[in-house]
PDB file of C-alpha atoms in Angstrom:
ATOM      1  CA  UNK A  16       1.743 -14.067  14.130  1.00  0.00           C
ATOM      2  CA  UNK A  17       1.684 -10.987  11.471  1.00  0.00           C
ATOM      3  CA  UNK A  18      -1.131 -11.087   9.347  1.00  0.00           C
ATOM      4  CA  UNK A  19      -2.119  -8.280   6.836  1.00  0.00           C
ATOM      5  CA  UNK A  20      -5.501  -8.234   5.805  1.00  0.00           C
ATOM      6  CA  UNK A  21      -5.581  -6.233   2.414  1.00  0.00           C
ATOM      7  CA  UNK A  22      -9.141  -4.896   1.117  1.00  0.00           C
ATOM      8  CA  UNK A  23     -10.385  -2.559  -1.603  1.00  0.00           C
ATOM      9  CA  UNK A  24      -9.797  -3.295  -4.832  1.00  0.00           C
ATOM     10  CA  UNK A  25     -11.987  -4.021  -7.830  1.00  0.00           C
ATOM     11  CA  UNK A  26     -12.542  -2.703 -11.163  1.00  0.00           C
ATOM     12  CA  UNK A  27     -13.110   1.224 -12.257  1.00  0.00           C
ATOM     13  CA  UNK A  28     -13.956   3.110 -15.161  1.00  0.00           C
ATOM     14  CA  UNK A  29     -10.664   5.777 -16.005  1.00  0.00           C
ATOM     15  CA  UNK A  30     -10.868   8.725 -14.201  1.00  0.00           C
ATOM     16  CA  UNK A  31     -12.305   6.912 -11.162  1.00  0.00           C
ATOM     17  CA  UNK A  32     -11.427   6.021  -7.547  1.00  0.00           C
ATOM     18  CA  UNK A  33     -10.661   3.215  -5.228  1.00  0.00           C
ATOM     19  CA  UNK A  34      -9.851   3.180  -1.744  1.00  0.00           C
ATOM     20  CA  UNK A  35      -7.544   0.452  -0.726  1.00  0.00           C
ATOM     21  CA  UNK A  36      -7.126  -1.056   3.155  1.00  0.00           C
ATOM     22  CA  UNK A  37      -4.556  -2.740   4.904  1.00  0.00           C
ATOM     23  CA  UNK A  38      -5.328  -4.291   8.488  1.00  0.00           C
ATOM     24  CA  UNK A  39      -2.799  -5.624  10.558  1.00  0.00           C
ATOM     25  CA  UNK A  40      -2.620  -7.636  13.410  1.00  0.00           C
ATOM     26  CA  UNK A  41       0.059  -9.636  15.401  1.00  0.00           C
ATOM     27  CA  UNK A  42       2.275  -7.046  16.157  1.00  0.00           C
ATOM     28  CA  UNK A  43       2.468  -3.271  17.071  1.00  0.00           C
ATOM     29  CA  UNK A  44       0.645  -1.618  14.222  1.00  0.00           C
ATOM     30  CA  UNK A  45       2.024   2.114  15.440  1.00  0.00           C
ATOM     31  CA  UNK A  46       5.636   1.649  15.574  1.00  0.00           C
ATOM     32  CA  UNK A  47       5.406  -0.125  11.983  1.00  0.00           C
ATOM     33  CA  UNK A  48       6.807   1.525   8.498  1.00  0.00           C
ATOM     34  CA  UNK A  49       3.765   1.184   5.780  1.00  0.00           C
ATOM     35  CA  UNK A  50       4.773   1.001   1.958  1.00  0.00           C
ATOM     36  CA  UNK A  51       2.309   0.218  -0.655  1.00  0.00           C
ATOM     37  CA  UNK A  52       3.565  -1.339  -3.577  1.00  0.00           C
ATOM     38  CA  UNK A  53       1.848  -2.415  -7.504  1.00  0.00           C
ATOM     39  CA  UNK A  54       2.803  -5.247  -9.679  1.00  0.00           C
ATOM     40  CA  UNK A  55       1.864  -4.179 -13.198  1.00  0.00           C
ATOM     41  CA  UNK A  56       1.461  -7.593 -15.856  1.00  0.00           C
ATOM     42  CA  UNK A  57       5.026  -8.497 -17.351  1.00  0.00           C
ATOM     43  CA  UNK A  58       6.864  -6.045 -14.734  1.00  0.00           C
ATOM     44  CA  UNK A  59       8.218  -5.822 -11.613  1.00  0.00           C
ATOM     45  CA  UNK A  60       6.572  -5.327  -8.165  1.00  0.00           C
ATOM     46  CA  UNK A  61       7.535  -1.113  -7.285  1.00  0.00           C
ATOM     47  CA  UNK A  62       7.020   0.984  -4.570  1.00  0.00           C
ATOM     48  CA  UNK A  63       4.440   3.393  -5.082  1.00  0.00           C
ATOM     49  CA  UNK A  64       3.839   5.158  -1.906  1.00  0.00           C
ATOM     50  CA  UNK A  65       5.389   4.862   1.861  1.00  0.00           C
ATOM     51  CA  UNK A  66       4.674   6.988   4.862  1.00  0.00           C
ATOM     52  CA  UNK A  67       6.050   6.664   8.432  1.00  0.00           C
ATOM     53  CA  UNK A  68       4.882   5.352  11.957  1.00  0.00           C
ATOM     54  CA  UNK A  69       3.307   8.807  12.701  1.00  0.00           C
ATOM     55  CA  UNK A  70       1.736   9.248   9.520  1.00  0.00           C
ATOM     56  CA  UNK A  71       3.369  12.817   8.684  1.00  0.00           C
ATOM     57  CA  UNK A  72       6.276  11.653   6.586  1.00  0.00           C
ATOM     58  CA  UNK A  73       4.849  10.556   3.202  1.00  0.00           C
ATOM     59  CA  UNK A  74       6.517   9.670  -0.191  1.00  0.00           C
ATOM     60  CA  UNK A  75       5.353   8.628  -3.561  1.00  0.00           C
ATOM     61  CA  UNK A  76       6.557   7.502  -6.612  1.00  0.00           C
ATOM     62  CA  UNK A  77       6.525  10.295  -9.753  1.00  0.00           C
ATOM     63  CA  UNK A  78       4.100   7.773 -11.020  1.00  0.00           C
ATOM     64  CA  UNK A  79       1.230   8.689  -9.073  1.00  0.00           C
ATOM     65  CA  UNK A  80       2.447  11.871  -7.459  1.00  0.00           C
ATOM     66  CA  UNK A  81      -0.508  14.279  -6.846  1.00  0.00           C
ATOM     67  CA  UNK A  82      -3.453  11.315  -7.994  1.00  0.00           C
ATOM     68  CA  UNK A  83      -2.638   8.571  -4.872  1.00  0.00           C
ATOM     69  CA  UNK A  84      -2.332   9.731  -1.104  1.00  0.00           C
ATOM     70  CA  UNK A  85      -0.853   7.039   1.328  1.00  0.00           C
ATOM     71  CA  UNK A  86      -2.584   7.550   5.207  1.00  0.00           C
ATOM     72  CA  UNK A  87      -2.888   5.492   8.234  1.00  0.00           C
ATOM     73  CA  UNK A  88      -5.435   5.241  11.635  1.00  0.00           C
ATOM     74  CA  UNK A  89      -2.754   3.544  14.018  1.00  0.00           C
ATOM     75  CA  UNK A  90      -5.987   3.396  16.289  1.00  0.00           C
ATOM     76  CA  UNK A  91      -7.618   0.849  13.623  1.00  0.00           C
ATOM     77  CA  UNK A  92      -4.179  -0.515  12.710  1.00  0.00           C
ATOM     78  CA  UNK A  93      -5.014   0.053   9.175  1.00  0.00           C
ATOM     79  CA  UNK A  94      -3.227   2.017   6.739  1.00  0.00           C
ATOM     80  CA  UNK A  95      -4.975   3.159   3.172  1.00  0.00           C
ATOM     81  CA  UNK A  96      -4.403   3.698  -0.518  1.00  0.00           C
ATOM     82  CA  UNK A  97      -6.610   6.585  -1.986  1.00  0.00           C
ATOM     83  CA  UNK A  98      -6.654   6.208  -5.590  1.00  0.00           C
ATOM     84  CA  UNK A  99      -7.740   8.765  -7.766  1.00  0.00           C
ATOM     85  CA  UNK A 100      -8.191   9.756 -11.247  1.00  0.00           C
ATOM     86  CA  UNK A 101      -7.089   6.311 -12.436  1.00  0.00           C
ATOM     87  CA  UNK A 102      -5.687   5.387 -15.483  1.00  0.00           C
ATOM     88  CA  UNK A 103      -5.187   2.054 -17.663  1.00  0.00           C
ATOM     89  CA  UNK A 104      -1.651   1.927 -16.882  1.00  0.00           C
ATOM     90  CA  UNK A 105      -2.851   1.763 -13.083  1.00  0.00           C
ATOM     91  CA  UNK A 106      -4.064  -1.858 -13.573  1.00  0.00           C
ATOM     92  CA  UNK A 107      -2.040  -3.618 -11.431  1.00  0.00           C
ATOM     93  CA  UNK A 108      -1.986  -6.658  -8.137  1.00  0.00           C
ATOM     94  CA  UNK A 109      -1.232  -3.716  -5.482  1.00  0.00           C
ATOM     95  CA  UNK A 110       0.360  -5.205  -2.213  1.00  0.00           C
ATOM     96  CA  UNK A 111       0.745  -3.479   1.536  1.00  0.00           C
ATOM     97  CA  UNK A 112       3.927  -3.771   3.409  1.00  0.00           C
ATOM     98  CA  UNK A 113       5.048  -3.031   6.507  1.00  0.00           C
ATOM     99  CA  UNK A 114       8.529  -3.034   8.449  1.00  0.00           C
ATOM    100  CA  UNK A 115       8.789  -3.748  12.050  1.00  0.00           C
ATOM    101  CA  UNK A 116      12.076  -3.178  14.104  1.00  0.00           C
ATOM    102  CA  UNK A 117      13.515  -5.939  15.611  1.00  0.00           C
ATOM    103  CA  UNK A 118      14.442  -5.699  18.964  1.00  0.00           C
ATOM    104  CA  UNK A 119      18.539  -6.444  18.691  1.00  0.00           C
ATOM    105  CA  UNK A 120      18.192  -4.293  15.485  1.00  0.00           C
ATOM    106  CA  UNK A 121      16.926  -4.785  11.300  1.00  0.00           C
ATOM    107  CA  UNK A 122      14.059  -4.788  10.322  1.00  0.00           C
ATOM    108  CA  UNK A 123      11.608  -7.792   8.996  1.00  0.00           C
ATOM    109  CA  UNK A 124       8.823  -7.066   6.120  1.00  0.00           C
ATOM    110  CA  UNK A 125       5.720  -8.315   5.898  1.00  0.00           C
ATOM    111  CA  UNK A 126       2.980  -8.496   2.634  1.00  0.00           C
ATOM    112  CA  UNK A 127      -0.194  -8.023   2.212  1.00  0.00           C
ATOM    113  CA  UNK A 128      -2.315 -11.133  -0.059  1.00  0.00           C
ATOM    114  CA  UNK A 129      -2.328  -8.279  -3.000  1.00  0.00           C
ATOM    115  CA  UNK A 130      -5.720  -6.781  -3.983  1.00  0.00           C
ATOM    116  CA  UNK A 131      -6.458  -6.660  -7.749  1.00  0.00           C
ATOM    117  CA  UNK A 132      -6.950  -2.806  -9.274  1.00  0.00           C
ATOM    118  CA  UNK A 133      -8.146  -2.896 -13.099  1.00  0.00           C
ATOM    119  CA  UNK A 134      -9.157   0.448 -15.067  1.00  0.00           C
ATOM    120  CA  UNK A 135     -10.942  -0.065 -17.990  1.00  0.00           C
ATOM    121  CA  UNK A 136     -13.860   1.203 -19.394  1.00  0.00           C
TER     122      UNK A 136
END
């Protein structure tokens, strides 16, 4: 079955960085779409960052344009979440995702456990 194994997370001074890991299994890791998303206390789970199968098409939210970089090794079947130059408002549960095309068409999602982020000093 799918399983994402999510890794990475812990707590950082502001300013600092984290590098965040999500390893799949159970299905083709390749041909998969990767999102990362955050869930911030009181709000809603949001897509931060996505990037496709090949790894050249990447996307971000304005959020954490230019601090976060999305990338994936299909070899390792793991796709990461470089974090830099955190800030408070960072602190978040962030959660991998990943799409896979069904056969006769759609596509199914899959999460990641979540892996907790906190920025504080």
């Amino acid at each position: 079955q799918v399983q994402l194994v999510e890794s990475g997370g812990g707590l950082v001074q502001p300013g600092g960085s984290l590098r965040l890991s999500c390893t799949g299994s159970g299905f083709v890791f390749s041909t998969s779409v990767m999102s990362w998303y955050r869930q911030r206390p009181g709000l809603e789970r949001d897509m931060v960052a996505h990037i496709g199968t090949a790894g050249d098409a990447t996307s971000y939210d304005d959020s954490v344009k230019g601090r976060f970089t999305i990338s994936r090794d299909n070899a390792k079947n793991t796709g990461y979440l470089q974090l830099d130059s955190l800030k408070p408002e960072d602190t978040a549960v962030y959660y991998c995702r990943i799409d896979i095309l069904r056969d006769g068409g759609g596509w199914d999602d899959y999460w990641g456990q979540g892996t907790q982020v906190t920025v504080s000093s």
